[in-house]
Short mmCIF file of C-alpha atoms in Angstrom, two decimals:
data_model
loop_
_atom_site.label_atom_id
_atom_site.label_comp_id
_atom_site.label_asym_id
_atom_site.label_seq_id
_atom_site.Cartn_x
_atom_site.Cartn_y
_atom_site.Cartn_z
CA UNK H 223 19.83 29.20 -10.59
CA UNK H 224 19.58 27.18 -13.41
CA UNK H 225 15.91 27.72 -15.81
CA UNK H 226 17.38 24.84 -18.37
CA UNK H 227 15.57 22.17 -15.98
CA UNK H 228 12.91 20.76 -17.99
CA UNK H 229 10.38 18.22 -17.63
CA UNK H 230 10.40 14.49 -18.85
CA UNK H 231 7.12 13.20 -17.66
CA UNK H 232 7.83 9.83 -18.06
CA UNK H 233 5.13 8.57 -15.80
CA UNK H 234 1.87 10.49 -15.12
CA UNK H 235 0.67 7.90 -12.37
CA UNK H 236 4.17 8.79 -10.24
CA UNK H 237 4.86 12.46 -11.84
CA UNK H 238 8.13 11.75 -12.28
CA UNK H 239 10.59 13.71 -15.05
CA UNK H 240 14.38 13.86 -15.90
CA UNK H 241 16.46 16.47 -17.19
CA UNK H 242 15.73 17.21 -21.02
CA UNK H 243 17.94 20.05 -22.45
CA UNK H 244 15.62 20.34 -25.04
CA UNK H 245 12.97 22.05 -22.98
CA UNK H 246 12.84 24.71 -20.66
CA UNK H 247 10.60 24.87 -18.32
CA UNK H 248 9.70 21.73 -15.31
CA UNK H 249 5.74 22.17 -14.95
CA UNK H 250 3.40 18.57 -14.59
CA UNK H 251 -0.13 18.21 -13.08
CA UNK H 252 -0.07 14.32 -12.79
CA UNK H 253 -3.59 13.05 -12.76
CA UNK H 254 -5.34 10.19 -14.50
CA UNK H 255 -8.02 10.59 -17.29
CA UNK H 256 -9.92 14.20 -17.53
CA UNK H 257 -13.79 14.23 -18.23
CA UNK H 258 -15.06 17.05 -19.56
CA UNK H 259 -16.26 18.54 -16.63
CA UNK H 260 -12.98 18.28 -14.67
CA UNK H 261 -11.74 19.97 -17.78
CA UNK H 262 -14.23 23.14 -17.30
CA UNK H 263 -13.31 23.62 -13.63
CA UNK H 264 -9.48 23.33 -14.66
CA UNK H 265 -10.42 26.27 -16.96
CA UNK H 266 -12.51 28.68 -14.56
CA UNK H 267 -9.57 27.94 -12.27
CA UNK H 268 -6.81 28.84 -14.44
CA UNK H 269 -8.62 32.00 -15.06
CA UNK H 270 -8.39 32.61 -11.08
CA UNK H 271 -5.39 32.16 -11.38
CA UNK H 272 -4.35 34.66 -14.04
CA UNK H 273 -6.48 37.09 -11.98
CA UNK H 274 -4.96 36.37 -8.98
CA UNK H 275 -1.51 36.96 -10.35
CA UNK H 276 -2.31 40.00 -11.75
CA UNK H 277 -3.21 41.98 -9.01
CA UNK H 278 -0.25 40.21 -7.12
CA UNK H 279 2.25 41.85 -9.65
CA UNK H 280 0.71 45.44 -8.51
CA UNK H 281 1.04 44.48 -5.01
CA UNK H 282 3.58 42.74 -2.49
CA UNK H 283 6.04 39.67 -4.59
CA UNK H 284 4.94 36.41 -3.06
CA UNK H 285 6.90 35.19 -0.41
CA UNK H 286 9.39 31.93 -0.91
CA UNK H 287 10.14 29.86 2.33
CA UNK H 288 9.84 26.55 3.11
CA UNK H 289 6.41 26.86 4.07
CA UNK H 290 3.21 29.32 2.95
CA UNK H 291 -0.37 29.77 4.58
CA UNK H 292 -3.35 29.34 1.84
CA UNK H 293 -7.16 29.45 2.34
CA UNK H 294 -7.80 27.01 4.99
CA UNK H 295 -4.71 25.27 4.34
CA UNK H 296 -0.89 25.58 4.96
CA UNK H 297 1.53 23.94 2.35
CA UNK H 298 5.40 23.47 3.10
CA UNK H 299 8.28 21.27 1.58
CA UNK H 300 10.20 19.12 4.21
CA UNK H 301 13.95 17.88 3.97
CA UNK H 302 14.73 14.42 4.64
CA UNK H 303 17.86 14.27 3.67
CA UNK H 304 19.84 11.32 1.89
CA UNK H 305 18.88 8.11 1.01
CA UNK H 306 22.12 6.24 -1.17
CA UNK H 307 22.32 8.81 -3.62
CA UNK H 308 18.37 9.73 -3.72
CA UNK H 309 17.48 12.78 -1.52
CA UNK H 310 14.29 12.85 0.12
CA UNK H 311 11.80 15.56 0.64
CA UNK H 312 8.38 15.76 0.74
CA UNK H 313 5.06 18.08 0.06
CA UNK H 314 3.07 18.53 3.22
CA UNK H 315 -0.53 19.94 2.94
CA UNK H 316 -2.03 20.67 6.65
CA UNK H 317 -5.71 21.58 5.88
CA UNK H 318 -8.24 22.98 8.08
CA UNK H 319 -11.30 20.98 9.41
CA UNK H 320 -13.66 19.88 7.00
CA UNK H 321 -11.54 21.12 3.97
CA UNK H 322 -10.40 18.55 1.44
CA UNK H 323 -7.83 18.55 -1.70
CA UNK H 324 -7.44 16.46 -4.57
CA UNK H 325 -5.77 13.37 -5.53
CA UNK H 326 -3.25 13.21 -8.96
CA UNK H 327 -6.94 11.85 -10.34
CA UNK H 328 -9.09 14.27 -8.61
CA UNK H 329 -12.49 12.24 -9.76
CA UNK H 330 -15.53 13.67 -11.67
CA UNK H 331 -14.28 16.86 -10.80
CA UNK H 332 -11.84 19.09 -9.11
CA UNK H 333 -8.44 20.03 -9.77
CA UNK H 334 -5.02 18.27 -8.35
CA UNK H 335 -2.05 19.18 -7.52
CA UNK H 336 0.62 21.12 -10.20
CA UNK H 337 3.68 21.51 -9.74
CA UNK H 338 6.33 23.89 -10.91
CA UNK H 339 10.42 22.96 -10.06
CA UNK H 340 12.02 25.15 -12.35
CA UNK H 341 13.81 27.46 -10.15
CA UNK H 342 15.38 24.33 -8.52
CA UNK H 343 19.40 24.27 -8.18
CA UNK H 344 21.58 21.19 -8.93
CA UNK H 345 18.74 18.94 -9.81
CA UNK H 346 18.71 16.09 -12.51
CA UNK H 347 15.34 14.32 -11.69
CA UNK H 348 12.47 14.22 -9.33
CA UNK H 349 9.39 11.61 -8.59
CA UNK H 350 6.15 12.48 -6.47
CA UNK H 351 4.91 9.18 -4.96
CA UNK H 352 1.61 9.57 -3.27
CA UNK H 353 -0.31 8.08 -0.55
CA UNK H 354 -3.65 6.97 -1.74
CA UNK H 355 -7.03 9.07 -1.08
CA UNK H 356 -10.79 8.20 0.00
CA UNK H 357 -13.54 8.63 -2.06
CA UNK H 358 -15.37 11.29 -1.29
CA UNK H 359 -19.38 11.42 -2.79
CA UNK H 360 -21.86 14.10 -2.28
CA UNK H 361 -24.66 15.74 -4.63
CA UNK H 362 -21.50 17.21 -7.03
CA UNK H 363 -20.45 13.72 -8.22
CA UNK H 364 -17.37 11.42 -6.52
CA UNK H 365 -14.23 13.12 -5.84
CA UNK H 366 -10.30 11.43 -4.94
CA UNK H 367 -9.31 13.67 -2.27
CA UNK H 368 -7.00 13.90 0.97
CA UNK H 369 -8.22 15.34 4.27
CA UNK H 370 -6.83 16.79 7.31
CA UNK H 371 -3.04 16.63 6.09
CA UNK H 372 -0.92 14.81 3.59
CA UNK H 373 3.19 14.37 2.80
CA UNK H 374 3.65 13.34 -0.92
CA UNK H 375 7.30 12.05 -0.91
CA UNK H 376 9.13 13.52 -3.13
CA UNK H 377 12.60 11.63 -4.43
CA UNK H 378 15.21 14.44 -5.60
CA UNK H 379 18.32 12.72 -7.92
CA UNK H 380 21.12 15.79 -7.76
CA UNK H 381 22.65 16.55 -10.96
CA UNK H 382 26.28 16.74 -9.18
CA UNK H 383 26.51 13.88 -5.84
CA UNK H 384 29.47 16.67 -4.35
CA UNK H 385 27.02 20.37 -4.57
CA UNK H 386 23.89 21.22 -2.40
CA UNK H 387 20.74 20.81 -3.80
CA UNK H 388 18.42 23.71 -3.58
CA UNK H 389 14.50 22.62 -4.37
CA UNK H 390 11.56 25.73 -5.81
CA UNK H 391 8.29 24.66 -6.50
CA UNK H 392 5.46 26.54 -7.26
CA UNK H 393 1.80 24.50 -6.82
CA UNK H 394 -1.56 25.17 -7.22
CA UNK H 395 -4.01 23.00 -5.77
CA UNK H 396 -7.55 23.00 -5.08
CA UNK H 397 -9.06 23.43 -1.35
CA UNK H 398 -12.90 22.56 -1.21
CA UNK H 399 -15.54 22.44 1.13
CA UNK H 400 -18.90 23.62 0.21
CA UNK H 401 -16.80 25.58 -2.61
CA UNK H 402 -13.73 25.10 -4.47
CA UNK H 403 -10.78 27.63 -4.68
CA UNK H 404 -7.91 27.23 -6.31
CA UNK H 405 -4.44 27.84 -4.14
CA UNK H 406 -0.79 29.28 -5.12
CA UNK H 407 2.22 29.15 -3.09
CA UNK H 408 5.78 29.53 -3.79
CA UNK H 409 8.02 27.46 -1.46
CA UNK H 410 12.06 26.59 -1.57
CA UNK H 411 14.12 24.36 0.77
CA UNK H 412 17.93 23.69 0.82
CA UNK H 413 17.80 19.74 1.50
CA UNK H 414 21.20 19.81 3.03
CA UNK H 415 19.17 21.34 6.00
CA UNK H 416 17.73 17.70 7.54
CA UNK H 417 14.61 18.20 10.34
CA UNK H 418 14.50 14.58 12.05
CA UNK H 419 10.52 15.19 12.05
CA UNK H 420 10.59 16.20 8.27
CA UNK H 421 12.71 12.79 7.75
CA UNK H 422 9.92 11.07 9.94
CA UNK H 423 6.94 12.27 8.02
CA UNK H 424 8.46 11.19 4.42
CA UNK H 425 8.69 7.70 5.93
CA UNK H 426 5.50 7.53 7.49
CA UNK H 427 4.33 8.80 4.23
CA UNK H 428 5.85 6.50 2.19
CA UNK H 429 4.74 4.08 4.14
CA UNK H 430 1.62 4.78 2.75
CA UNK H 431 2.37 4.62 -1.06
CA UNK H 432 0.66 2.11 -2.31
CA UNK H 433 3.23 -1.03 -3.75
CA UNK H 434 3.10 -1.95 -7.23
CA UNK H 435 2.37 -5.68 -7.92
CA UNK H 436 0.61 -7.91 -10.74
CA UNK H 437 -2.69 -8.75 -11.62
CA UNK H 438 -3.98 -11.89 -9.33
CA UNK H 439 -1.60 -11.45 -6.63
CA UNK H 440 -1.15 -13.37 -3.88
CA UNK H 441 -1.88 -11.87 -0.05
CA UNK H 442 -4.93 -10.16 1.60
CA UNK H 443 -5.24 -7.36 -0.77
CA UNK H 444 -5.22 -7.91 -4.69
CA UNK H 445 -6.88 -7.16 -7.79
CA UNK H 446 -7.25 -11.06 -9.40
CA UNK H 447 -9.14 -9.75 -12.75
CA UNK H 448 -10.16 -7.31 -14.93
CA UNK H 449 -12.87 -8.77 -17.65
CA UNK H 450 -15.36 -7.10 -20.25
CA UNK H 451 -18.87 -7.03 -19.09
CA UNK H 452 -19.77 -6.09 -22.73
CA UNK H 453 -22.65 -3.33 -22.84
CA UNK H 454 -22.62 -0.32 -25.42
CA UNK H 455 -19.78 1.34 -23.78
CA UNK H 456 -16.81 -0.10 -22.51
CA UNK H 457 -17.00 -1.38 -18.91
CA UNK H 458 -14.58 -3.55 -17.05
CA UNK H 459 -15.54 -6.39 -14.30
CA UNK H 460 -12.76 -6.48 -12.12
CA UNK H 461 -12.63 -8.69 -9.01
CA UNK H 462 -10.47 -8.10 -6.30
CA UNK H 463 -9.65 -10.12 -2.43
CA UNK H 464 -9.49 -8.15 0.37
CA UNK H 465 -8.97 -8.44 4.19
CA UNK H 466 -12.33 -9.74 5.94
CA UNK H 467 -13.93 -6.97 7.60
CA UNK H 468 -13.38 -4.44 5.40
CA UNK H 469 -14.56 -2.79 2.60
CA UNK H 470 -12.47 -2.10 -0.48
CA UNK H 471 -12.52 0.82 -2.86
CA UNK H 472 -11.10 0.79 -6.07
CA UNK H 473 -9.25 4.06 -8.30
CA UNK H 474 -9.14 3.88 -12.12
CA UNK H 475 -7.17 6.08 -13.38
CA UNK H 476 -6.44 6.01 -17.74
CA UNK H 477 -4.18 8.50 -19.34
CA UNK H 478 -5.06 12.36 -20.65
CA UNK H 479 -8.22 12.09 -22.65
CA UNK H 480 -9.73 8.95 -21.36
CA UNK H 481 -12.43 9.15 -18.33
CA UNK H 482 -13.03 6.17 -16.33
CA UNK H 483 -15.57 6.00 -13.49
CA UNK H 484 -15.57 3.14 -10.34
CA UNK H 485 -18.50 1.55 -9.03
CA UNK H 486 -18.61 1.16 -5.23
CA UNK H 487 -17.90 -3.28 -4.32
CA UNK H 488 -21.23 -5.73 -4.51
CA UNK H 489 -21.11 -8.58 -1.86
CA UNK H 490 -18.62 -10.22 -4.03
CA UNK H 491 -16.02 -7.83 -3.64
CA UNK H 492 -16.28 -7.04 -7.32
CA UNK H 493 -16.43 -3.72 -8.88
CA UNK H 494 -17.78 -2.05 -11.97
CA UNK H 495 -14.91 0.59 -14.21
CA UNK H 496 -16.86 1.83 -17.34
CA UNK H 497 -14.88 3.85 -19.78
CA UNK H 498 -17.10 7.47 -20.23
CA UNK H 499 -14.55 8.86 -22.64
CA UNK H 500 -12.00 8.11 -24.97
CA UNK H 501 -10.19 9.46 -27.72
CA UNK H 502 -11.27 8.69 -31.37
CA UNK H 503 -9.57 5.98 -32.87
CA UNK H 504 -7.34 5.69 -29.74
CA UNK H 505 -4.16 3.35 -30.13
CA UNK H 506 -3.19 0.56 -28.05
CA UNK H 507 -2.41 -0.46 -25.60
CA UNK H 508 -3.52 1.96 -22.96
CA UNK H 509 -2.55 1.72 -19.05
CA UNK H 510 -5.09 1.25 -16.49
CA UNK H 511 -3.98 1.77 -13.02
CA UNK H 512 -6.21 0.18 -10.28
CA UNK H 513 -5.55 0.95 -6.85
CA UNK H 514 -7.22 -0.97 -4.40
CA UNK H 515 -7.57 0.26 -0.68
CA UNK H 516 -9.32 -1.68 2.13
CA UNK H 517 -8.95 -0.61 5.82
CA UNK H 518 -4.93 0.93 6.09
CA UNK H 519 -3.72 -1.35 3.20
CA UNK H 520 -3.36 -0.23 -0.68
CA UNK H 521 -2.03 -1.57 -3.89
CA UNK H 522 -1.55 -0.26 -7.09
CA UNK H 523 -1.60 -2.80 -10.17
CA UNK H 524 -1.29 -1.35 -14.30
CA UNK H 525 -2.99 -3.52 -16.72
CA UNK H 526 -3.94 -3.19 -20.29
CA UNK H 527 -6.69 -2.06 -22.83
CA UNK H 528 -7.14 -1.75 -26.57
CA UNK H 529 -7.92 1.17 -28.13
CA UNK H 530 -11.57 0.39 -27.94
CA UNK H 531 -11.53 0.44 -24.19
CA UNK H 532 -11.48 -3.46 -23.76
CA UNK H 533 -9.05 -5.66 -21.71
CA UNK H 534 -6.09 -6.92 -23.43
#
């Protein structure tokens, strides 16, 4: 079992990371921009946590299979097998009715997915890709979150193309309905073992990944601008086309210590990202990823700001 498996995150939006043998450990919670408040609940929930695992060490060892049962929820990893020299698996989250869980961005509050692959065997680099959420509002403030169940594909490169590969994860993730509670499981999968209806799920699910593209697209679906609307903080115009019919929502997401918040569309299909929080004397430039989502369709497109907040 090899512990020398460290993490490279070198892209929050995806959570991907590469081999570094300069660190030891492989632990990411991808998620855009924190606010302050997400930040509190990611502290009364680590705290849980640390509770949580200290009673566990005086108790039963948690178990490690391919799947684990959590309050109102069941997580499990699924083997897909290979793809060229990628192998596929994915992170399936069944949750009961009327429970949600978060996004990598979880919103104005809550507390997304982190995950742990340290234990794993024969494993050089993996990428989460995930499907995109609704936006969930109630009297708590707007939230990113997935309902019923989700698969976020996971893409495994092996270390060695001729040996098994072997995946651990720990995660904790957040299951609310009228309350939030944090969740732990422990899960392992050898991906030589391929289920054809594990292999089906990571498709459908990637189906569902939204497709990168640039700013003023062409096609049914596409963010065409992102403009300053002025004001004493920094807020972004940004027009987008979507399918007649429906009705679009828009996901800003800006990197560890920036907080962006989305408007809901006006008749014009345009929406309203103001920047809430920012580092001091932040350097440029800074990515802002927009996914756009109208009816079954989604896009992701990454453009610019200063350090000031304002479009490039």
């Amino acid at each position: 079992m090899s512990r020398n498996l460290p993490c490279w995150a070198d892209n929050p939006i995806t959570g991907s990371w590469m081999a570094d043998p300069k660190k030891k450990r492989i632990k990411e919670a991808p998620q855009g921009g924190v606010s302050s408040m997400t930040t509190t609940f990611r502290i009364a929930a680590s705290a849980i946590f640390v509770i949580l695992s200290f009673f566990s060490a005086f108790g039963q060892p948690l178990p490690s299979a391919p799947s684990s049962q959590g309050f109102h929820s069941q997580v499990r990893l699924l083997s897909g097998g290979k793809q060229g020299e990628t192998w596929l698996a994915g992170i399936e989250i069944a949750l009961d009715q009327g429970f949600k869980t978060y996004w990598r961005n979880p919103g104005e509050s809550g507390l997304p997915p982190s995950f742990d692959w340290s234990a794993s065997e024969n494993v050089a680099g993996i990428e989460v890709r995930w499907p995109a959420p609704t936006r969930y509002e109630d009297a708590a403030g707007v939230a990113y979150v997935y309902s019923h169940k989700v698969v976020l594909p996971v893409l495994v490169k092996p270390a060695a193309a001729d040996k098994p590969v072997k995946l651990a994860l720990t995660v904790d993730y957040g299951i609310c309905k009228d309350i939030c509670i944090p969740t732990h499981a422990e899960l392992n999968v050898s991906l030589s073992d391929v289920g054809p209806e594990d292999r089906e799920a990571i498709e459908e699910a990637m189906a569902k990944v939204p497709p990168q593209q640039p700013l003023g697209a062409k096609g049914d679906l596409a963010v065409l601008s992102v403009q300053s609307a002025g004001g004493d903080k920094p807020t972004l115009n940004v027009a987008v086309r979507a399918p007649s019919g429906t009705k679009p929502v828009l996901f800003a997401e800006a990197p560890d210590g920036w907080y962006v918040s989305t408007s809901t569309p006006d008749a014009d299909n345009r929406f309203t990202v103001s920047v809430e929080e920012r580092p001091k004397d932040a350097p440029g430039p800074v990515p802002l990823t927009l996914t756009l989502v109208a009816g079954d369709k989604a896009v992701e497109t990454q453009v610019s700001l200063d350090g000031s907040g304002q479009p490039r």
